[in-house]
Short mmCIF file of C-alpha atoms in Angstrom, two decimals:
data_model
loop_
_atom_site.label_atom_id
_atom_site.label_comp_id
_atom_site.label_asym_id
_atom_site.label_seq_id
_atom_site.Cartn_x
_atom_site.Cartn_y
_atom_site.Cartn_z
CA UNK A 1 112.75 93.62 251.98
CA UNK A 2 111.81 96.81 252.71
CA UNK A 3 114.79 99.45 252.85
CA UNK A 4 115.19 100.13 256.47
CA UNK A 5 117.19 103.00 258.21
CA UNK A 6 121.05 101.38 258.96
CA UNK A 7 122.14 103.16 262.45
CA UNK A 8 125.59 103.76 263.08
CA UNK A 9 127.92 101.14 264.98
CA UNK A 10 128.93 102.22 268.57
CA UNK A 11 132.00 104.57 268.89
CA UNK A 12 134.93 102.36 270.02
CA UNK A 13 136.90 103.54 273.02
CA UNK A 14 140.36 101.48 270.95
CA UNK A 15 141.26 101.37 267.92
CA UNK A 16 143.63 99.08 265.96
CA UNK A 17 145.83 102.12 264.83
CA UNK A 18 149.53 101.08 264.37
CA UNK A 19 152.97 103.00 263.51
CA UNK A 20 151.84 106.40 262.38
CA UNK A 21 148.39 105.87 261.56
CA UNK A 22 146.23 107.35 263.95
CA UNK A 23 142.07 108.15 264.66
CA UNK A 24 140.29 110.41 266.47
CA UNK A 25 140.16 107.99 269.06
CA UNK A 26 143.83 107.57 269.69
CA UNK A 27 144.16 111.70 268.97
CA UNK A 28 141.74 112.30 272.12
CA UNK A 29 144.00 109.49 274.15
CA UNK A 30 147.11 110.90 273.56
CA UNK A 31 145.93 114.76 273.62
CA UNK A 32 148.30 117.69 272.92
CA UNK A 33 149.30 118.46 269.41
CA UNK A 34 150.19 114.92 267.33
CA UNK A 35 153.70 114.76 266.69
CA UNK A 36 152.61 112.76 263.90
CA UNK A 37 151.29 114.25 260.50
CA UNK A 38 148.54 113.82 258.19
CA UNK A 39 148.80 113.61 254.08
CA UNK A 40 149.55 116.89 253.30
CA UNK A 41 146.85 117.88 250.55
CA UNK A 42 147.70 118.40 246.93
CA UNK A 43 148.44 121.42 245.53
CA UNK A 44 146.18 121.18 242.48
CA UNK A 45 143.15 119.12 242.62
CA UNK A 46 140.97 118.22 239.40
CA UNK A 47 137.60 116.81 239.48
CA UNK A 48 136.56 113.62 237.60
CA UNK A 49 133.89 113.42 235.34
CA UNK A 50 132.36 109.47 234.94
CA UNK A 51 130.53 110.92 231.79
CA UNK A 52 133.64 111.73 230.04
CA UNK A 53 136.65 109.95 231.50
CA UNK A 54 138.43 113.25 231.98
CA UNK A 55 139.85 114.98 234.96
CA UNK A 56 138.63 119.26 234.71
CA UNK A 57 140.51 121.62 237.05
CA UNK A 58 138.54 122.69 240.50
CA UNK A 59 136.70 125.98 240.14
CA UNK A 60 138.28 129.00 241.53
CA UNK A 61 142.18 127.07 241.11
CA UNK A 62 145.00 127.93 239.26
CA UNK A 63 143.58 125.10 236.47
CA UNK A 64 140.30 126.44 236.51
CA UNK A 65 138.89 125.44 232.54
CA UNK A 66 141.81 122.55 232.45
CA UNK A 67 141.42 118.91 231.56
CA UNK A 68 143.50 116.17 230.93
CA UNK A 69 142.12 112.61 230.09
CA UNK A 70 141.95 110.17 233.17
CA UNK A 71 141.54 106.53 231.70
CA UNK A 72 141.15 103.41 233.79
CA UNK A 73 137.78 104.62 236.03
CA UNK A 74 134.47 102.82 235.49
CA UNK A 75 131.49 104.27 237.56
CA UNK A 76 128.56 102.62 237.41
CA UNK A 77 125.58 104.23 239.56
CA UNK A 78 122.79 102.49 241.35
CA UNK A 79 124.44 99.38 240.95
CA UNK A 80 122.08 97.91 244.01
CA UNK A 81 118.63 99.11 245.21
CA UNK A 82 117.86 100.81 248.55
CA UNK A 83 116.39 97.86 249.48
CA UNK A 84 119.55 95.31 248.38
CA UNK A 85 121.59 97.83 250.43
CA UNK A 86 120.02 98.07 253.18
CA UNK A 87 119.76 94.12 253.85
CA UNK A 88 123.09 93.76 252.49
CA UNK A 89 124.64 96.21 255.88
CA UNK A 90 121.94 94.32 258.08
CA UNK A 91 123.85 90.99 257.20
CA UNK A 92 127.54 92.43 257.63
CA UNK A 93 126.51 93.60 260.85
CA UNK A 94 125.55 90.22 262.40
CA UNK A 95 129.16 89.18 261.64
CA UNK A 96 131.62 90.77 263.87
CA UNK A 97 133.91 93.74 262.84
CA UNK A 98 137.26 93.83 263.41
CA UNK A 99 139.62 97.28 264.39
CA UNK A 100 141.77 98.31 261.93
CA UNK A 101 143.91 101.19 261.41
CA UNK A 102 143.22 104.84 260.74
CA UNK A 103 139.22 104.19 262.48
CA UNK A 104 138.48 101.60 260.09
CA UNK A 105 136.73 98.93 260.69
CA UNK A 106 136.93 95.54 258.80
CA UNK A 107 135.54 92.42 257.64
CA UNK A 108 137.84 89.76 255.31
CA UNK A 109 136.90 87.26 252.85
CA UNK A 110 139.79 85.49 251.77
CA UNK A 111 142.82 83.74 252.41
CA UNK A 112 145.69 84.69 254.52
CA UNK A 113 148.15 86.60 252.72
CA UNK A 114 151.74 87.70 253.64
CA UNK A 115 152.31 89.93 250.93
CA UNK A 116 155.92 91.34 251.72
CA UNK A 117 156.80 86.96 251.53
CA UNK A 118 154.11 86.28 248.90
CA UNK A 119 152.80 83.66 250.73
CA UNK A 120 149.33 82.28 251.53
CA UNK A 121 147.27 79.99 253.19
CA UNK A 122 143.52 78.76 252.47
CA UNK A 123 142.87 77.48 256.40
CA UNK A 124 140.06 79.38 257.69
CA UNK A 125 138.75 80.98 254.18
CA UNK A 126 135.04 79.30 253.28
CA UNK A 127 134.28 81.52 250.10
CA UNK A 128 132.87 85.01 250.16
CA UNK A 129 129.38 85.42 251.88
CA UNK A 130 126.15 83.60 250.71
CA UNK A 131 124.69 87.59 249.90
CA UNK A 132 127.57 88.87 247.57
CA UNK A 133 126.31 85.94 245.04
CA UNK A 134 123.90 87.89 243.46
CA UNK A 135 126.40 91.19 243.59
CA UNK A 136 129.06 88.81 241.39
CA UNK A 137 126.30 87.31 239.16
CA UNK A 138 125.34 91.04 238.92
CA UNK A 139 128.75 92.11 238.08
CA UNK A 140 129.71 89.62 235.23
CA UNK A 141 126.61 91.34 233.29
CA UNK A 142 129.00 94.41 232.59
CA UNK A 143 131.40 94.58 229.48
CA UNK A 144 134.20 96.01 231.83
CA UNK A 145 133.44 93.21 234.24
CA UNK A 146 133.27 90.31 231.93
CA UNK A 147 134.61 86.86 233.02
CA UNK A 148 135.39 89.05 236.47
CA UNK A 149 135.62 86.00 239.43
CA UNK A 150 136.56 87.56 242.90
CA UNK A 151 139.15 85.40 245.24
CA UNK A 152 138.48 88.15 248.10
CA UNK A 153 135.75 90.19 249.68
CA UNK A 154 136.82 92.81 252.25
CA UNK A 155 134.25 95.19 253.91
CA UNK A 156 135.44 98.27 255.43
CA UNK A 157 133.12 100.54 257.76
CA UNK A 158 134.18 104.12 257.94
CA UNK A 159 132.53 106.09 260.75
CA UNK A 160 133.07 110.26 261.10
CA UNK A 161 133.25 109.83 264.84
CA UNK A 162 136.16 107.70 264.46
CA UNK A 163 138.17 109.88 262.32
CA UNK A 164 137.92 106.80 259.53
CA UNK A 165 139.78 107.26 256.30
CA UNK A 166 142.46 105.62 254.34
CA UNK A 167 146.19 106.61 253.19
CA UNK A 168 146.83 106.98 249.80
CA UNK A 169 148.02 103.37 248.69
CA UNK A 170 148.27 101.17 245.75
CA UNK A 171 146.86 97.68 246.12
CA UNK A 172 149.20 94.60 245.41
CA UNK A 173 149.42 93.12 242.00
CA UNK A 174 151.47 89.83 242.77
CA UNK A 175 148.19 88.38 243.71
CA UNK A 176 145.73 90.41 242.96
CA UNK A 177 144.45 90.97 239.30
CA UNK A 178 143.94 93.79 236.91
CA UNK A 179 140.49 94.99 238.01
CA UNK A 180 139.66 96.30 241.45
CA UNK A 181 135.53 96.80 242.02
CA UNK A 182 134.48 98.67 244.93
CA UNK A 183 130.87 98.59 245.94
CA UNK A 184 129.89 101.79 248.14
CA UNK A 185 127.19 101.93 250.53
CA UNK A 186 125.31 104.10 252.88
CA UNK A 187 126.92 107.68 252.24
CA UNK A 188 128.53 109.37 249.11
CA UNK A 189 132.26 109.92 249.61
CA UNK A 190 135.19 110.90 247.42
CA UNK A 191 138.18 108.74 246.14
CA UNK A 192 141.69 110.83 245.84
CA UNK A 193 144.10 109.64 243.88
CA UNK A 194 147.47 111.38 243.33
CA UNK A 195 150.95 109.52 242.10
CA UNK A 196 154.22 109.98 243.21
CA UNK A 197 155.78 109.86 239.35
CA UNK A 198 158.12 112.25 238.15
CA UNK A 199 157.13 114.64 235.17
CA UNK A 200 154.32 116.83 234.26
CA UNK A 201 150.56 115.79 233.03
CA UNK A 202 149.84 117.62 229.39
CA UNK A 203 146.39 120.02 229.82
CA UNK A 204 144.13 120.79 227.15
CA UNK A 205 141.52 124.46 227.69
CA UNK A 206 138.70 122.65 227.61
CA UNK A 207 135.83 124.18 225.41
CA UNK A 208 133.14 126.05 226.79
CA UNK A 209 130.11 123.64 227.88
CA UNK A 210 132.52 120.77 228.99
CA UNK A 211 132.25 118.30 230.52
CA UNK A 212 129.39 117.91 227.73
CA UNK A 213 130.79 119.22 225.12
CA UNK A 214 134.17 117.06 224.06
CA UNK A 215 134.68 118.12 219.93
CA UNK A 216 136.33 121.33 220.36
CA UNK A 217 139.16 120.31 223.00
CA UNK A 218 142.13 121.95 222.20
CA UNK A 219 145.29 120.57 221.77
CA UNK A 220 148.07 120.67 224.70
CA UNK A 221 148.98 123.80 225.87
CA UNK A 222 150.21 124.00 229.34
CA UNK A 223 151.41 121.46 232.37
CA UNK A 224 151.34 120.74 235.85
CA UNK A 225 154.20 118.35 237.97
CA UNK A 226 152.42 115.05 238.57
CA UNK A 227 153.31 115.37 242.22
CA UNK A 228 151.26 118.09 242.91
CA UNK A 229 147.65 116.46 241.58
CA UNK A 230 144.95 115.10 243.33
CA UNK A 231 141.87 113.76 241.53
CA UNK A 232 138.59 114.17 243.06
CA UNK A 233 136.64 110.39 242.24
CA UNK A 234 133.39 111.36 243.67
CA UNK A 235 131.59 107.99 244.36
CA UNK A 236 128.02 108.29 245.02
CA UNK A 237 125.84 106.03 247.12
CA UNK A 238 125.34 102.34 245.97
CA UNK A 239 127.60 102.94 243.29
CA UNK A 240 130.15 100.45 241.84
CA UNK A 241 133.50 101.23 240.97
CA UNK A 242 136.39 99.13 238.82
CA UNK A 243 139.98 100.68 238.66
CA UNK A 244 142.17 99.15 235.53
CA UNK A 245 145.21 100.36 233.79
CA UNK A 246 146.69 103.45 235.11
CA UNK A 247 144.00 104.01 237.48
CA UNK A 248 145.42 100.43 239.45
CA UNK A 249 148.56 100.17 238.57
CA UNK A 250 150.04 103.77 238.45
CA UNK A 251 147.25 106.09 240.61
CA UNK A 252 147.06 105.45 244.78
CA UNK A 253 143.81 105.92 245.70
CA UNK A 254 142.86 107.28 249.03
CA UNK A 255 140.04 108.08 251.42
CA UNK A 256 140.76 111.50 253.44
CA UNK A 257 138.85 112.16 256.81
CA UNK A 258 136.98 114.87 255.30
CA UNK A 259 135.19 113.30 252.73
CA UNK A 260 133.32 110.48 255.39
CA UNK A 261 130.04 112.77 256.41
CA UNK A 262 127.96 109.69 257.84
CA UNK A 263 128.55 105.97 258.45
CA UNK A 264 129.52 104.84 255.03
CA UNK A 265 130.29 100.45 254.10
CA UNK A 266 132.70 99.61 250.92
CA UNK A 267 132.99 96.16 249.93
CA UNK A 268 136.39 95.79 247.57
CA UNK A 269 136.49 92.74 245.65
CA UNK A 270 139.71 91.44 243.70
CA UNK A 271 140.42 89.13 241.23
CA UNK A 272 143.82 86.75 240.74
CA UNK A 273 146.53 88.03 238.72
CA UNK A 274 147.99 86.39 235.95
CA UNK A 275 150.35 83.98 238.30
CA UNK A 276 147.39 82.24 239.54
CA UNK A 277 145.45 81.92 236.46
CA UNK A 278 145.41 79.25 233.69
CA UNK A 279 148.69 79.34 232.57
CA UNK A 280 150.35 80.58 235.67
CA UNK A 281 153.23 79.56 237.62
CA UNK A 282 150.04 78.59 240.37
CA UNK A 283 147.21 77.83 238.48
CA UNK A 284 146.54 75.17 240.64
CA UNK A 285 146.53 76.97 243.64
CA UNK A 286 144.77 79.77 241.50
CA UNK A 287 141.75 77.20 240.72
CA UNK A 288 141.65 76.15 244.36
CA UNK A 289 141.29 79.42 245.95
CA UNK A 290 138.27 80.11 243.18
CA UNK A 291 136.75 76.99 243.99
CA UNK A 292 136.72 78.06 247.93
CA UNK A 293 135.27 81.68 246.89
CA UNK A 294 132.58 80.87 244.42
CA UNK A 295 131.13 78.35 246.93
CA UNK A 296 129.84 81.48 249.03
CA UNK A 297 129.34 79.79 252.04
CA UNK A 298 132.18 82.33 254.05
CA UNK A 299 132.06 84.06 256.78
CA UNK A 300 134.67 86.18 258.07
CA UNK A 301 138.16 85.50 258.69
#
């Protein structure tokens, strides 16, 4: 199929903001200055580097020259065509969107899930859709992604007229596995990930020439308090990325406003955790939700 120009959806006049979450659109309802507040940004924010795994301090900030290592970040560019992208958006957007908070839009393959209970139910879910078969076959090609078998698809549309982003949040591991894969589509964007932990992150002076040059990295010599970091994941178009270790587990990840320029389509797609595997306290269930999945005959919930 020939790659075809994707126009953005309509501007909603609601949204599906809750609590205090809030859009543009609900800003421009309520008018006035928001009693409610936005993330407050970092004080120190490093920038990623896919090449090396480490995180290098912005230019012209206080950690200007200083890295520290940032495991558990897999990047893997042009991980679909032009063409594969552009017919995968043209097939989400025959299935209805839903509103969802903070100008989101959304799309679920999966089962019901009542996290803060840990219950779920399978009614409803028919497998993720018949187009993301190719995108898993794709996947499972990848050392980082081997014997990878996503339970759950979930498409979210982030538009700049709607004031779209994401708070920083960590996903949940009592069902979900160790490896989350985000496919991004349409528009480059930025993941920020900070954590809440107490202590300080060691720096090394990185040598002159880095990120290329790794050999002469010095060793630790200064610190900054956790709290006060923000790394800069910049996530170009049609790229994949898989979050393990530290990265899932320890690191929220977050999508400000600023960093959505144009129309831009993420598919996440997550794996079982250990519970529902072989082995697990609900294998059974595990193997039945896999079964559903793999079939790829869903549409949404």
């Amino acid at each position: 199929m020939a790659a075809a120009v994707v126009a953005a959806p309509e501007v909603l006049r609601e949204c599906g903001c809750k609590g205090i979450r809030t859009c543009l659109i609900c800003e421009r309802q309520r008018g006035g200055d928001p009693p409610w507040q936005h993330s407050p940004q970092k004080t120190h924010r490093f920038i990623y580097y896919s090449d090396t795994g480490w995180a290098v301090g912005a230019e012209e900030s206080d950690f200007e020259g200083w890295a520290f290592p940032f495991p558990g970040v897999t990047l893997i560019e042009d991980f679909v065509t032009r063409e594969e992208e552009a017919e995968m958006v043209q097939l989400m957007d025959r299935e209805p969107w839903k509103r969802s908070q903070s100008g989101r839009r959304k799309q679920d393959y999966g089962p019901k899930v009542n996290f803060r209970k840990q219950k779920l139910k399978t009614a409803g879910f028919q497998g993720l859709p018949s187009f993301s078969r190719e995108i898993v076959r794709r996947m499972g090609l990848y050392p980082i992604l081997e014997g990878f078998r996503p339970v759950e698809q979930c498409n979210l549309d982030y538009c700049p007229e709607r004031g779209s982003a994401i708070d920083p949040h960590l996903d949940d591991a009592w069902l979900w596995g160790e490896r989350l894969v985000s496919l991004n589509l349409l528009s480059p964007t930025v993941l920020s990930m900070s954590r809440e932990a107490p202590g300080s992150l060691l720096l090394c002076l990185a040598p002159s020439g880095f990120p290329e040059a790794l050999e002469g990295v010095m060793a630790p010599s200064r610190s900054v308090l956790c709290q006060e970091v923000e790394v800069a994941v910049p996530l170009p178009r049609r790229s994949l990325l898989v979050l393990t270790g530290a990265a899932r587990h320890q690191w929220k990840h977050a999508i400000h406003r600023r960093h959505v320029e144009a129309r831009r389509v993420c598919a996440t797609f997550r794996e079982l955790s250990a519970e529902f595997c072989p082995g697990g306290r609900q294998q059974e269930l595990g193997q039945e939700l896999l079964q559903i999945s793999l079939s790829f005959q869903g549409r949404p919930n």
